[in-house]
Short mmCIF file of C-alpha atoms and ligand atoms in Angstrom, two decimals:
data_model
loop_
_atom_site.label_atom_id
_atom_site.label_comp_id
_atom_site.label_asym_id
_atom_site.label_seq_id
_atom_site.Cartn_x
_atom_site.Cartn_y
_atom_site.Cartn_z
CA MET T 1 -36.77 10.94 -6.58
CA THR T 2 -37.61 12.39 -3.16
CA ALA T 3 -35.10 12.06 -0.35
CA ALA T 4 -37.51 9.96 1.72
CA ALA T 5 -37.94 7.44 -1.08
CA ARG T 6 -34.23 6.82 -1.45
CA ASP T 7 -32.52 3.76 -0.10
CA GLU T 8 -29.58 5.07 1.92
CA LEU T 9 -27.36 2.07 1.17
CA ASN T 10 -28.00 2.06 -2.57
CA VAL T 11 -24.82 3.71 -3.86
CA TYR T 12 -26.48 4.75 -7.11
CA GLU T 13 -29.06 6.71 -5.16
CA SER T 14 -26.30 8.18 -2.96
CA ALA T 15 -24.43 9.36 -6.06
CA GLU T 16 -27.60 10.72 -7.63
CA ALA T 17 -28.55 12.66 -4.49
CA ARG T 18 -25.30 14.63 -4.55
CA PHE T 19 -25.53 15.15 -8.34
CA GLU T 20 -29.01 16.62 -7.95
CA ILE T 21 -27.99 19.07 -5.22
CA ALA T 22 -24.94 20.23 -7.17
CA ALA T 23 -26.85 20.49 -10.47
CA ALA T 24 -29.50 22.65 -8.78
CA LYS T 25 -26.85 24.94 -7.23
CA LEU T 26 -25.23 25.27 -10.62
CA GLY T 27 -28.55 26.06 -12.29
CA LEU T 28 -28.02 23.29 -14.87
CA GLU T 29 -30.58 23.41 -17.71
CA GLU T 30 -33.17 20.63 -17.58
CA GLY T 31 -32.01 18.93 -20.82
CA VAL T 32 -28.32 18.91 -19.87
CA TYR T 33 -29.28 17.69 -16.41
CA ARG T 34 -31.09 14.73 -17.94
CA TYR T 35 -28.22 14.03 -20.36
CA LEU T 36 -25.67 13.88 -17.53
CA LYS T 37 -27.87 12.02 -15.07
CA TYR T 38 -28.20 8.88 -17.20
CA PRO T 39 -25.36 6.65 -18.40
CA SER T 40 -24.55 6.58 -22.07
CA LYS T 41 -24.39 2.77 -22.30
CA GLU T 42 -24.97 -0.24 -20.05
CA ILE T 43 -23.78 -3.64 -21.17
CA THR T 44 -24.55 -6.96 -19.47
CA VAL T 45 -22.49 -9.97 -20.49
CA TYR T 46 -22.91 -13.61 -19.56
CA VAL T 47 -19.47 -15.11 -19.20
CA PRO T 48 -19.27 -18.89 -19.64
CA VAL T 49 -16.19 -20.41 -18.02
CA VAL T 50 -15.15 -24.04 -17.55
CA LEU T 51 -13.92 -24.34 -13.96
CA ASP T 52 -10.95 -26.49 -12.92
CA ASP T 53 -13.22 -29.37 -11.89
CA GLY T 54 -14.65 -29.48 -15.42
CA HIS T 55 -18.06 -27.97 -14.76
CA LEU T 56 -19.34 -25.03 -16.76
CA GLU T 57 -20.28 -21.87 -14.83
CA VAL T 58 -21.84 -18.70 -16.24
CA PHE T 59 -20.82 -15.47 -14.52
CA ILE T 60 -22.69 -12.20 -14.96
CA GLY T 61 -20.60 -9.17 -15.87
CA TYR T 62 -21.32 -5.50 -16.54
CA ARG T 63 -19.65 -2.54 -18.16
CA VAL T 64 -21.28 0.86 -17.85
CA LEU T 65 -20.07 3.83 -19.85
CA HIS T 66 -21.47 6.83 -18.04
CA SER T 67 -19.95 9.53 -20.21
CA ALA T 68 -17.51 9.95 -23.09
CA VAL T 69 -18.07 13.69 -23.36
CA ARG T 70 -14.56 14.74 -22.27
CA GLY T 71 -12.70 11.70 -23.61
CA PRO T 72 -12.74 7.89 -23.60
CA GLY T 73 -14.44 6.08 -20.75
CA LYS T 74 -12.18 5.34 -17.79
CA GLY T 75 -12.85 3.13 -14.80
CA GLY T 76 -11.91 -0.02 -12.98
CA ILE T 77 -13.12 -3.60 -13.17
CA ARG T 78 -14.37 -5.05 -9.89
CA PHE T 79 -14.57 -8.78 -9.16
CA ALA T 80 -16.75 -9.33 -6.08
CA PRO T 81 -19.76 -11.45 -5.07
CA ASN T 82 -21.93 -8.39 -4.36
CA VAL T 83 -21.38 -6.55 -7.66
CA SER T 84 -24.68 -5.20 -9.00
CA LEU T 85 -25.69 -3.09 -11.97
CA ASP T 86 -26.69 -0.23 -9.65
CA GLU T 87 -23.28 -0.30 -8.02
CA VAL T 88 -21.44 -0.32 -11.36
CA ARG T 89 -23.67 2.52 -12.58
CA ALA T 90 -22.85 4.63 -9.51
CA LEU T 91 -19.14 3.92 -9.80
CA ALA T 92 -19.22 4.83 -13.51
CA ALA T 93 -20.87 8.18 -12.78
CA TRP T 94 -18.36 8.87 -10.00
CA MET T 95 -15.57 8.24 -12.52
CA THR T 96 -16.99 10.93 -14.81
CA TRP T 97 -17.01 13.44 -11.95
CA LYS T 98 -13.64 12.31 -10.60
CA CYS T 99 -11.87 12.69 -13.98
CA ALA T 100 -13.47 16.11 -14.38
CA VAL T 101 -12.46 17.28 -10.86
CA VAL T 102 -8.79 16.55 -11.59
CA ASN T 103 -9.25 17.74 -15.18
CA VAL T 104 -7.96 14.62 -16.92
CA PRO T 105 -9.43 14.16 -20.42
CA PHE T 106 -11.48 11.05 -19.76
CA GLY T 107 -15.13 10.28 -19.35
CA GLY T 108 -16.39 7.78 -16.78
CA ALA T 109 -16.97 4.04 -16.90
CA LYS T 110 -16.87 1.02 -14.63
CA GLY T 111 -17.11 -2.73 -14.91
CA GLY T 112 -17.68 -5.69 -12.69
CA VAL T 113 -18.17 -9.42 -12.61
CA ILE T 114 -20.24 -11.17 -9.95
CA CYS T 115 -17.75 -13.71 -8.63
CA ASP T 116 -15.71 -14.40 -5.52
CA PRO T 117 -12.05 -14.15 -6.52
CA ALA T 118 -11.00 -15.76 -3.23
CA LYS T 119 -12.80 -18.95 -4.32
CA LEU T 120 -11.41 -19.10 -7.86
CA SER T 121 -8.01 -20.48 -8.86
CA LYS T 122 -5.59 -18.30 -10.79
CA SER T 123 -6.39 -20.08 -14.04
CA GLU T 124 -10.15 -19.76 -13.43
CA LEU T 125 -9.68 -16.02 -12.83
CA GLU T 126 -7.68 -15.79 -16.03
CA ARG T 127 -10.48 -17.47 -18.01
CA VAL T 128 -13.15 -15.23 -16.43
CA THR T 129 -11.08 -12.14 -17.27
CA ARG T 130 -10.33 -13.21 -20.84
CA ARG T 131 -13.90 -14.16 -21.72
CA TYR T 132 -15.32 -11.01 -20.07
CA THR T 133 -12.82 -8.93 -22.10
CA ALA T 134 -13.58 -10.81 -25.30
CA GLU T 135 -17.32 -10.19 -24.86
CA LEU T 136 -16.60 -6.46 -24.47
CA SER T 137 -13.79 -6.17 -27.01
CA GLU T 138 -15.70 -4.00 -29.48
CA TRP T 139 -16.55 -1.47 -26.73
CA LEU T 140 -13.06 -1.21 -25.24
CA GLY T 141 -10.01 0.55 -26.71
CA PRO T 142 -7.56 3.36 -25.98
CA GLU T 143 -9.97 5.86 -27.59
CA ARG T 144 -13.18 4.15 -26.43
CA ASP T 145 -13.06 2.86 -22.89
CA VAL T 146 -9.98 2.12 -20.79
CA PRO T 147 -10.34 -0.21 -17.76
CA ALA T 148 -8.11 -0.34 -14.66
CA PRO T 149 -7.98 -2.47 -11.49
CA ASP T 150 -10.48 -2.13 -8.66
CA ILE T 151 -11.51 -4.41 -5.78
CA GLY T 152 -10.63 -8.02 -6.57
CA THR T 153 -8.51 -7.25 -9.65
CA ASN T 154 -4.85 -6.30 -9.96
CA GLU T 155 -1.88 -5.82 -12.31
CA GLN T 156 -2.07 -9.43 -13.46
CA THR T 157 -5.75 -9.04 -14.36
CA MET T 158 -4.88 -5.96 -16.42
CA ALA T 159 -2.13 -7.88 -18.23
CA TRP T 160 -4.73 -10.53 -19.22
CA VAL T 161 -7.19 -7.84 -20.37
CA MET T 162 -4.49 -6.24 -22.50
CA ASP T 163 -3.38 -9.52 -24.01
CA THR T 164 -6.94 -10.62 -24.83
CA TYR T 165 -7.75 -7.28 -26.42
CA ALA T 166 -4.45 -7.36 -28.38
CA MET T 167 -5.32 -10.84 -29.74
CA HIS T 168 -8.70 -9.55 -30.93
CA VAL T 169 -7.43 -6.41 -32.66
CA ARG T 170 -4.29 -8.22 -33.83
CA GLN T 171 -1.84 -5.63 -32.56
CA ALA T 172 -0.14 -4.81 -29.27
CA THR T 173 -2.27 -2.13 -27.60
CA THR T 174 -0.84 -1.29 -24.21
CA ALA T 175 -3.01 1.83 -23.76
CA VAL T 176 -6.24 -0.22 -23.62
CA VAL T 177 -5.86 -0.64 -19.83
CA THR T 178 -3.98 1.08 -17.02
CA GLY T 179 -2.63 -0.29 -13.78
CA LYS T 180 -0.52 -2.77 -15.77
CA PRO T 181 2.79 -4.29 -14.66
CA LEU T 182 5.80 -2.06 -15.44
CA GLU T 183 7.10 -4.66 -17.91
CA LEU T 184 3.97 -4.22 -20.04
CA GLY T 185 3.75 -0.44 -20.22
CA GLY T 186 2.72 0.33 -16.65
CA SER T 187 3.75 3.59 -15.04
CA GLN T 188 6.19 4.25 -12.26
CA GLY T 189 4.29 5.44 -9.20
CA ARG T 190 0.89 3.93 -10.19
CA LYS T 191 0.79 1.46 -7.29
CA GLU T 192 1.24 4.23 -4.71
CA ALA T 193 -0.73 6.87 -6.65
CA THR T 194 -4.10 6.66 -4.89
CA GLY T 195 -2.46 6.65 -1.45
CA ARG T 196 -0.15 9.48 -2.49
CA GLY T 197 -3.11 11.53 -3.75
CA LEU T 198 -4.82 11.02 -0.37
CA MET T 199 -1.72 12.23 1.44
CA ILE T 200 -1.37 15.30 -0.79
CA CYS T 201 -5.00 16.21 0.02
CA CYS T 202 -4.37 15.68 3.75
CA ASP T 203 -1.25 17.88 3.56
CA LYS T 204 -3.31 20.64 1.94
CA ALA T 205 -6.09 20.35 4.52
CA VAL T 206 -3.61 20.32 7.40
CA GLU T 207 -2.03 23.49 6.04
CA LYS T 208 -5.42 25.15 5.50
CA LEU T 209 -6.59 24.32 9.01
CA LYS T 210 -3.24 25.46 10.48
CA MET T 211 -2.51 22.06 11.99
CA LYS T 212 0.82 20.19 12.05
CA ARG T 213 1.49 16.75 10.53
CA SER T 214 3.31 15.56 13.64
CA ASP T 215 0.25 16.38 15.81
CA CYS T 216 -2.11 14.42 13.58
CA ARG T 217 -3.37 11.01 14.62
CA VAL T 218 -4.49 9.14 11.49
CA ILE T 219 -6.89 6.20 11.32
CA ILE T 220 -7.11 4.21 8.10
CA GLN T 221 -9.82 1.64 7.45
CA GLY T 222 -8.80 -0.80 4.70
CA PHE T 223 -5.26 -2.10 4.23
CA GLY T 224 -5.42 -3.01 0.55
CA ASN T 225 -3.83 -1.16 -2.32
CA VAL T 226 -5.18 2.23 -1.28
CA GLY T 227 -5.08 1.99 2.54
CA SER T 228 -1.70 0.31 2.90
CA GLN T 229 0.04 2.71 0.51
CA ALA T 230 -1.55 5.73 2.21
CA ALA T 231 -0.43 4.36 5.59
CA LEU T 232 3.17 3.79 4.42
CA LEU T 233 3.46 7.23 2.84
CA MET T 234 1.81 9.11 5.71
CA HIS T 235 3.93 7.28 8.29
CA GLU T 236 7.07 8.16 6.34
CA ALA T 237 5.96 11.81 6.08
CA GLY T 238 5.64 12.15 9.86
CA TYR T 239 1.94 11.54 10.53
CA ARG T 240 1.14 9.26 13.49
CA VAL T 241 -0.96 6.35 12.22
CA THR T 242 -2.89 5.28 15.34
CA GLY T 243 -5.48 3.01 13.76
CA VAL T 244 -5.45 0.46 10.95
CA GLY T 245 -8.00 -2.14 9.98
CA ASP T 246 -9.20 -4.48 7.29
CA ILE T 247 -12.03 -6.93 6.77
CA HIS T 248 -10.73 -9.08 9.66
CA GLY T 249 -10.79 -6.27 12.23
CA GLY T 250 -8.93 -3.18 13.40
CA LEU T 251 -6.14 -2.22 15.79
CA TYR T 252 -5.84 1.07 17.67
CA ASN T 253 -2.70 2.31 19.39
CA GLU T 254 -2.52 5.91 20.64
CA ARG T 255 1.30 5.85 20.32
CA GLY T 256 1.12 5.03 16.62
CA PHE T 257 2.12 1.98 14.59
CA ASP T 258 5.38 1.17 12.88
CA ILE T 259 3.62 0.90 9.50
CA PRO T 260 6.44 -0.76 7.50
CA ARG T 261 6.31 -3.56 10.12
CA VAL T 262 2.53 -3.85 9.79
CA TYR T 263 2.94 -3.98 6.01
CA ASP T 264 5.56 -6.71 6.30
CA TRP T 265 3.27 -8.66 8.68
CA VAL T 266 0.31 -8.55 6.29
CA TYR T 267 2.00 -8.76 2.88
CA ARG T 268 5.29 -10.64 3.36
CA GLN T 269 4.36 -12.87 6.29
CA GLN T 270 0.71 -13.14 5.09
CA LYS T 271 -0.66 -12.90 8.64
CA PRO T 272 -4.05 -11.44 9.70
CA LEU T 273 -3.74 -7.70 10.36
CA PRO T 274 -5.56 -7.72 13.76
CA GLU T 275 -2.99 -10.23 15.07
CA PHE T 276 -0.10 -7.81 14.48
CA PRO T 277 2.11 -8.25 17.56
CA GLY T 278 3.27 -4.58 17.83
CA GLY T 279 0.68 -3.60 20.45
CA GLY T 280 -2.77 -2.10 20.09
CA GLU T 281 -6.34 -2.47 21.15
CA TRP T 282 -8.49 -4.75 18.96
CA SER T 283 -11.74 -3.47 17.43
CA ASN T 284 -14.12 -4.81 14.84
CA ALA T 285 -13.73 -3.83 11.19
CA GLN T 286 -16.12 -0.88 11.41
CA ASP T 287 -15.51 0.42 14.95
CA ILE T 288 -11.98 1.50 14.06
CA LEU T 289 -13.70 4.48 12.40
CA PHE T 290 -15.00 5.79 15.71
CA HIS T 291 -11.79 6.29 17.70
CA PRO T 292 -10.80 9.92 18.15
CA CYS T 293 -8.26 11.18 15.61
CA GLU T 294 -7.38 14.24 13.56
CA ILE T 295 -7.58 12.48 10.17
CA LEU T 296 -9.90 9.62 9.30
CA VAL T 297 -9.32 7.76 6.01
CA PRO T 298 -12.01 5.22 5.10
CA ALA T 299 -10.22 3.29 2.33
CA ALA T 300 -12.11 -0.01 2.30
CA THR T 301 -15.55 -0.02 0.77
CA GLU T 302 -18.90 1.77 0.41
CA ASN T 303 -21.47 2.74 3.06
CA GLN T 304 -19.22 2.71 6.12
CA ILE T 305 -20.37 6.05 7.57
CA THR T 306 -24.15 6.22 7.62
CA ALA T 307 -26.90 8.25 9.28
CA GLN T 308 -26.92 5.61 12.05
CA ASN T 309 -23.26 6.00 13.04
CA ALA T 310 -22.03 9.38 11.71
CA GLU T 311 -22.58 10.97 15.13
CA ARG T 312 -19.79 8.69 16.46
CA VAL T 313 -17.14 9.94 14.02
CA GLU T 314 -14.58 12.01 15.96
CA CYS T 315 -12.11 13.52 13.51
CA ARG T 316 -11.18 16.96 12.20
CA ILE T 317 -10.55 15.85 8.59
CA LEU T 318 -12.41 13.07 6.77
CA CYS T 319 -10.40 12.08 3.71
CA GLU T 320 -12.21 9.48 1.62
CA GLY T 321 -10.04 6.80 0.01
CA ALA T 322 -12.84 4.39 -0.88
CA ASN T 323 -15.58 5.28 -3.34
CA GLY T 324 -18.77 6.19 -1.52
CA PRO T 325 -17.72 5.41 2.07
CA THR T 326 -20.14 8.06 3.39
CA THR T 327 -23.83 7.85 2.53
CA TRP T 328 -25.72 10.92 1.37
CA ASN T 329 -27.81 10.68 4.57
CA ALA T 330 -24.69 10.99 6.71
CA ASP T 331 -23.48 14.15 4.91
CA PRO T 332 -25.54 16.64 6.97
CA ILE T 333 -24.44 15.05 10.25
CA ILE T 334 -20.77 15.23 9.24
CA GLU T 335 -21.27 18.82 8.13
CA ARG T 336 -22.97 19.76 11.41
CA LYS T 337 -20.01 18.35 13.31
CA GLY T 338 -17.74 20.81 11.46
CA ILE T 339 -15.61 18.05 9.92
CA PHE T 340 -13.50 19.11 6.91
CA VAL T 341 -14.40 16.60 4.18
CA ILE T 342 -12.14 15.65 1.29
CA PRO T 343 -14.73 13.82 -0.83
CA ASP T 344 -13.91 10.58 -2.65
CA ILE T 345 -13.97 12.13 -6.11
CA LEU T 346 -11.05 14.34 -5.03
CA GLY T 347 -9.44 12.27 -2.25
CA ASN T 348 -8.88 9.09 -4.25
CA ALA T 349 -8.36 10.77 -7.64
CA GLY T 350 -4.59 10.23 -7.49
CA GLY T 351 -5.18 6.76 -8.95
CA VAL T 352 -6.93 7.90 -12.09
CA THR T 353 -4.52 10.81 -12.49
CA VAL T 354 -1.54 8.46 -12.73
CA SER T 355 -3.64 6.10 -14.88
CA TYR T 356 -3.96 9.04 -17.26
CA PHE T 357 -0.16 9.47 -17.12
CA GLU T 358 0.20 5.76 -17.90
CA TRP T 359 -2.10 6.08 -20.94
CA VAL T 360 -0.12 9.12 -22.15
CA GLN T 361 3.20 7.28 -21.73
CA ASP T 362 1.89 4.18 -23.55
CA ARG T 363 0.71 6.30 -26.46
CA GLN T 364 4.01 8.20 -26.58
CA GLY T 365 6.01 5.02 -26.17
CA PHE T 366 8.20 7.05 -23.83
CA PHE T 367 8.28 6.51 -20.08
CA TRP T 368 8.83 8.99 -17.28
CA ARG T 369 10.93 8.72 -14.15
CA GLU T 370 9.07 8.17 -10.88
CA ARG T 371 10.00 11.66 -9.67
CA GLU T 372 8.35 13.21 -12.75
CA VAL T 373 5.18 11.17 -12.22
CA ASN T 374 4.99 12.18 -8.56
CA GLU T 375 5.61 15.86 -9.28
CA ARG T 376 2.91 15.97 -11.95
CA LEU T 377 0.54 14.15 -9.60
CA GLN T 378 1.23 16.63 -6.83
CA ASP T 379 0.54 19.59 -9.16
CA ALA T 380 -2.73 18.07 -10.38
CA ILE T 381 -4.08 17.20 -6.92
CA GLU T 382 -3.02 20.49 -5.31
CA GLN T 383 -4.68 22.50 -8.07
CA SER T 384 -7.87 20.45 -7.84
CA PHE T 385 -7.96 20.77 -4.05
CA ASP T 386 -7.68 24.58 -4.35
CA GLN T 387 -10.42 24.68 -7.00
CA VAL T 388 -12.77 22.64 -4.83
CA VAL T 389 -12.16 24.81 -1.77
CA ARG T 390 -12.69 27.97 -3.85
CA SER T 391 -15.91 26.52 -5.29
CA ALA T 392 -17.16 25.71 -1.75
CA GLU T 393 -16.60 29.33 -0.74
CA ALA T 394 -18.07 30.80 -3.92
CA HIS T 395 -21.25 28.68 -3.78
CA ASP T 396 -21.50 28.47 0.00
CA VAL T 397 -21.67 24.66 -0.03
CA ASN T 398 -19.72 21.84 1.59
CA ASN T 399 -16.61 20.43 -0.11
CA ARG T 400 -18.44 17.41 -1.52
CA ILE T 401 -21.06 19.45 -3.33
CA ALA T 402 -18.32 21.89 -4.36
CA ALA T 403 -16.36 19.05 -6.01
CA TYR T 404 -19.48 17.95 -7.90
CA ILE T 405 -20.07 21.55 -8.99
CA VAL T 406 -16.52 21.85 -10.40
CA ALA T 407 -16.94 18.51 -12.19
CA ILE T 408 -20.47 18.96 -13.54
CA ASP T 409 -19.62 22.44 -14.77
CA ARG T 410 -16.61 21.10 -16.75
CA VAL T 411 -18.58 18.25 -18.31
CA ALA T 412 -21.58 20.48 -19.10
CA ARG T 413 -19.35 23.07 -20.83
CA ALA T 414 -17.68 20.38 -22.94
CA LEU T 415 -21.06 18.92 -23.82
CA LYS T 416 -22.47 22.26 -24.96
CA LEU T 417 -19.37 22.97 -27.06
CA ARG T 418 -19.70 19.60 -28.79
CA GLY T 419 -23.42 20.08 -29.32
CA PHE T 420 -26.03 17.36 -29.62
CA TYR T 421 -25.60 14.96 -32.50
CA ALA T 422 -28.77 14.44 -34.51
P1 NAD R 1 -8.33 -3.82 -2.12
O1 NAD R 1 -9.19 -4.97 -2.47
O2 NAD R 1 -6.87 -3.82 -2.47
O3 NAD R 1 -8.41 -3.55 -0.52
C1 NAD R 1 -9.60 -3.41 0.19
C2 NAD R 1 -9.25 -3.40 1.69
O4 NAD R 1 -10.42 -3.11 2.43
C3 NAD R 1 -8.73 -4.74 2.21
O5 NAD R 1 -7.75 -4.49 3.21
C4 NAD R 1 -9.98 -5.37 2.82
O6 NAD R 1 -9.68 -6.31 3.84
C5 NAD R 1 -10.66 -4.15 3.39
N1 NAD R 1 -12.11 -4.29 3.56
C6 NAD R 1 -13.01 -4.73 2.66
N2 NAD R 1 -14.25 -4.71 3.19
C7 NAD R 1 -14.11 -4.21 4.44
C8 NAD R 1 -15.02 -3.93 5.48
N3 NAD R 1 -16.33 -4.15 5.36
N4 NAD R 1 -14.53 -3.40 6.64
C9 NAD R 1 -13.21 -3.16 6.79
N5 NAD R 1 -12.30 -3.42 5.83
C10 NAD R 1 -12.75 -3.94 4.68
O7 NAD R 1 -9.06 -2.54 -2.76
P2 NAD R 1 -8.42 -1.13 -3.05
O8 NAD R 1 -7.93 -1.09 -4.46
O9 NAD R 1 -7.53 -0.73 -1.93
O10 NAD R 1 -9.75 -0.24 -3.03
C11 NAD R 1 -10.34 0.22 -1.82
C12 NAD R 1 -11.36 1.27 -2.14
O11 NAD R 1 -10.73 2.36 -2.84
C13 NAD R 1 -12.51 0.83 -3.06
O12 NAD R 1 -13.68 1.55 -2.70
C14 NAD R 1 -12.04 1.28 -4.44
O13 NAD R 1 -13.12 1.45 -5.34
C15 NAD R 1 -11.39 2.59 -4.08
N6 NAD R 1 -10.40 3.08 -5.04
C16 NAD R 1 -9.34 2.32 -5.39
C17 NAD R 1 -8.39 2.87 -6.26
C18 NAD R 1 -7.15 2.12 -6.62
O14 NAD R 1 -6.25 2.72 -7.24
N7 NAD R 1 -6.99 0.86 -6.25
C19 NAD R 1 -8.56 4.16 -6.79
C20 NAD R 1 -9.67 4.89 -6.39
C21 NAD R 1 -10.58 4.34 -5.51
#
């Protein structure tokens, strides 16, 4: 597809654009290129659920397995009203590249159900989850495809997925999902893992650019699992978090926020983030991205930095917590501004790395201490960061394309070693 014909806000096209550039740089053979470009399987399920008021609703759900070349599929399940097959496809492909960048032995997959979890009761959500899982039960499994939480799903959802799958195969199978509660085979450190991975990347970039943590103003968009954990960890490590925001709006304070208090306000007191009483200038949910800072962490959702607004980004390091927060059209503007980019498939890979550790622990039936999990995570992310930076230098490309090159190269090598069945 030509660049002009692409829809900038279609995440599948955004993912494909980067894949094409990296594949060309790598000189990928035409056949392998085609093999890796398309998903291996796309499943649509119609999920009938009786709602609390007695009426029968049918929800549409998807599971896309992009690749199982390096191991079982791995990827979250998203519950949101705007889920689409294109989005799930893009997220599945990103999972393949993400797992390959951090060298964990998984392929890529993703799932989603078109629903609004805020409008469903807990028991309705449980029925949606169980029926969706039941419809997919023959495609899931510790050696087939291993889901995890994503937007709109959480530890409880994963417990329901595990239980439903276990009922179908008639044996306890904790390793069929990750991101589970600790009591059901979850891993220490999983909740913080994506935020911790972001911080490890920022630490590496700060060191590379000869900056100091204490001089870094950090703005984080999104205060969910990823954003809030990144904010807590970075605050504790000595970064100055000067901007936070969620779907309700953002707050900016040059002096920095007391993040544990913000966390308490949002999660214990259940109050709207922009009404946090600790001082700060209000902004709308997107404008928080455009205040000056050293480190900008978009950790909310896709398509936040586009060709229309990228000129307004004023940071030294852009560390992507969300999947696809920057469109492919914005990439050249960000590059021209000399911003050091830590692309999503590296920046937020801490989550899948500890998911891999969870899967390993479940299969061993032996669980690690939190310190061991964090040390192994740090090793994995630091090594991957160095590989991406070396690839950028070797191929004379930006960090995003460099990360795709590392990933595509690993998957292509594995594919050629396996050969092509019949
Ligand atoms: P979440 O649902 O826990 O939190 C999302 C946060 O973003 C919330 O604070 C929400 O209010 C905010 N938000 C949503 N839309 C927004 C908008 N338009 N403007 C401003 N804020 C908005 O989700 P999460 O698990 O934190 O995931 C966030 C992103 O990180 C997603 O792109 C997800 O795919 C990606 N991700 C998550 C993980 C993980 O371990 N949870 C791992 C890798 C990538």
